[in-house]
GROMACS .gro file of C-alpha atoms in nm:
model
   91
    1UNK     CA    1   0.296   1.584   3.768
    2UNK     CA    2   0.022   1.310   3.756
    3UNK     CA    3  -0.120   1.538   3.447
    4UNK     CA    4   0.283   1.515   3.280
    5UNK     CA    5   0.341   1.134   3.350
    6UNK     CA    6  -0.016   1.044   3.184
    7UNK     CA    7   0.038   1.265   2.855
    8UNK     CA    8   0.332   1.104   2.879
    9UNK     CA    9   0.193   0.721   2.895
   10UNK     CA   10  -0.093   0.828   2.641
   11UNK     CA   11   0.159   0.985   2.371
   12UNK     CA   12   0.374   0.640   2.410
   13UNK     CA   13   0.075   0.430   2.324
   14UNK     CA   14  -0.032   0.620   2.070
   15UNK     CA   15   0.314   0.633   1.840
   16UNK     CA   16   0.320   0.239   1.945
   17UNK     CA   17   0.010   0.170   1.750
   18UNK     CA   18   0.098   0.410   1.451
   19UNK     CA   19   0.232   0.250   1.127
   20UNK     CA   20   0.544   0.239   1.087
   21UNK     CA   21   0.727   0.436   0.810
   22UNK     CA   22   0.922   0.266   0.461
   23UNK     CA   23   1.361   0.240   0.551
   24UNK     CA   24   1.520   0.523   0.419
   25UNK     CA   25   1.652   0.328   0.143
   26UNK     CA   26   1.291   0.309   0.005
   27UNK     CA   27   1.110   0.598   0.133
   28UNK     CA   28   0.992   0.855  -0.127
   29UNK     CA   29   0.982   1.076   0.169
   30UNK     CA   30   1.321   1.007   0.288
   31UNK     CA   31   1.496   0.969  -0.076
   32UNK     CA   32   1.399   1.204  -0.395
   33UNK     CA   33   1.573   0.941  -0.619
   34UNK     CA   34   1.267   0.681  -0.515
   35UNK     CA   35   1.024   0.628  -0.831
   36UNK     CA   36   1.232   0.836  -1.063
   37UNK     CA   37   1.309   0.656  -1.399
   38UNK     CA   38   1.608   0.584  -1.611
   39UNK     CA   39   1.738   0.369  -1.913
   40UNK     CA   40   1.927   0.041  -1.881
   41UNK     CA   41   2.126  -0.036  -2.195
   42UNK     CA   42   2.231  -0.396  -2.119
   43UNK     CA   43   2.216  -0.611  -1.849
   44UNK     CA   44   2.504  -0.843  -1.717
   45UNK     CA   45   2.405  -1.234  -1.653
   46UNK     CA   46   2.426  -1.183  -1.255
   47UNK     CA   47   2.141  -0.925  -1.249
   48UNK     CA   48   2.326  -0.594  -1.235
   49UNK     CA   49   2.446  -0.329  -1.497
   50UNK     CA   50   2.568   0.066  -1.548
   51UNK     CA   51   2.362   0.324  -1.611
   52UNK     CA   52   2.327   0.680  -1.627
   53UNK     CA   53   2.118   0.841  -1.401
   54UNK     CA   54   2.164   1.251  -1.293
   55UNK     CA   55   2.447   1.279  -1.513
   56UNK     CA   56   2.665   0.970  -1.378
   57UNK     CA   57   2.688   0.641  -1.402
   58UNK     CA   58   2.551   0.397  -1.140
   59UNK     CA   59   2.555   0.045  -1.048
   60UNK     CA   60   2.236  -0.121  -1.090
   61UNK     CA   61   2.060  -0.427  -0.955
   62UNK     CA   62   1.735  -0.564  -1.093
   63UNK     CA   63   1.483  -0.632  -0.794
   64UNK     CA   64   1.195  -0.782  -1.014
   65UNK     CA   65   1.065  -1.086  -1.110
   66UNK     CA   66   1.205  -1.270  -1.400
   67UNK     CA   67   1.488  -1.157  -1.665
   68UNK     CA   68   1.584  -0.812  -1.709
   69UNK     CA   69   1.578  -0.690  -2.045
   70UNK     CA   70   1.689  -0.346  -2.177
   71UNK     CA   71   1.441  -0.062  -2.114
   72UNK     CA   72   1.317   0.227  -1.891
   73UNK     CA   73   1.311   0.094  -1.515
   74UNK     CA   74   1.189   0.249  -1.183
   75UNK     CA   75   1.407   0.297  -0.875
   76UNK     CA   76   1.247   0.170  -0.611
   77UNK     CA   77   1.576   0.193  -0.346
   78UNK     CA   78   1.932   0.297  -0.323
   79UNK     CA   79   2.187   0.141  -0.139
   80UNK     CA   80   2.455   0.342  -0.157
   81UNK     CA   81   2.595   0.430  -0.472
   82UNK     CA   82   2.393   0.141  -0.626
   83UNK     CA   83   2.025   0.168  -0.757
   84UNK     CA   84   1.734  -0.119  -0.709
   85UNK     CA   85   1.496  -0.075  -0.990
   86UNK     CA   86   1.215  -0.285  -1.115
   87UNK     CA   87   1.033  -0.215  -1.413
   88UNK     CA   88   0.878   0.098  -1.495
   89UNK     CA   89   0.483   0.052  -1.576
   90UNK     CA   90   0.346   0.328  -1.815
   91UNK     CA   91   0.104   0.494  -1.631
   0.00000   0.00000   0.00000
């Protein structure tokens, strides 16, 4: 018992200390869509637009810095049925 209770207490401890992993909604691991890329065709003024994106369209919400402008972008969450992308850097 005293063996148990301390693997227990030890094993506690140790996932205590332990990073914590990315939400879902951004976690590569947790979502295949994370870090994909796709083509936005025009923006709307508020920040958001349609695209197409595994053969249907989505709703799409800039999550970078400054203006979006048309282009390939990265997803880097989805909420939903709507995509957070930032720009995609040519690696």
């Amino acid at each position: 018992a005293l063996l148990g209770s301390g693997a227990t207490a030890a094993w506690h401890v140790r996932r205590a200390s332990a990073p914590r992993s990315a939400p879902a909604a951004s976690n590569r691991d947790a979502n295949l869509d994370v870090g994909q890329t796709l083509q936005v065709e025009a923006w709307a003024a508020d920040g958001s637009a349609r695209a197409h994106y595994r053969g249907a369209a989505w709703s799409v919400r800039f999550a970078g810095a400054g203006t979006p402008v048309p282009g390939a972008y990265e997803i880097v969450a989805v909420h939903g049925s709507q995509l957070s992308v930032t720009p995609h850097l040519s690696r």
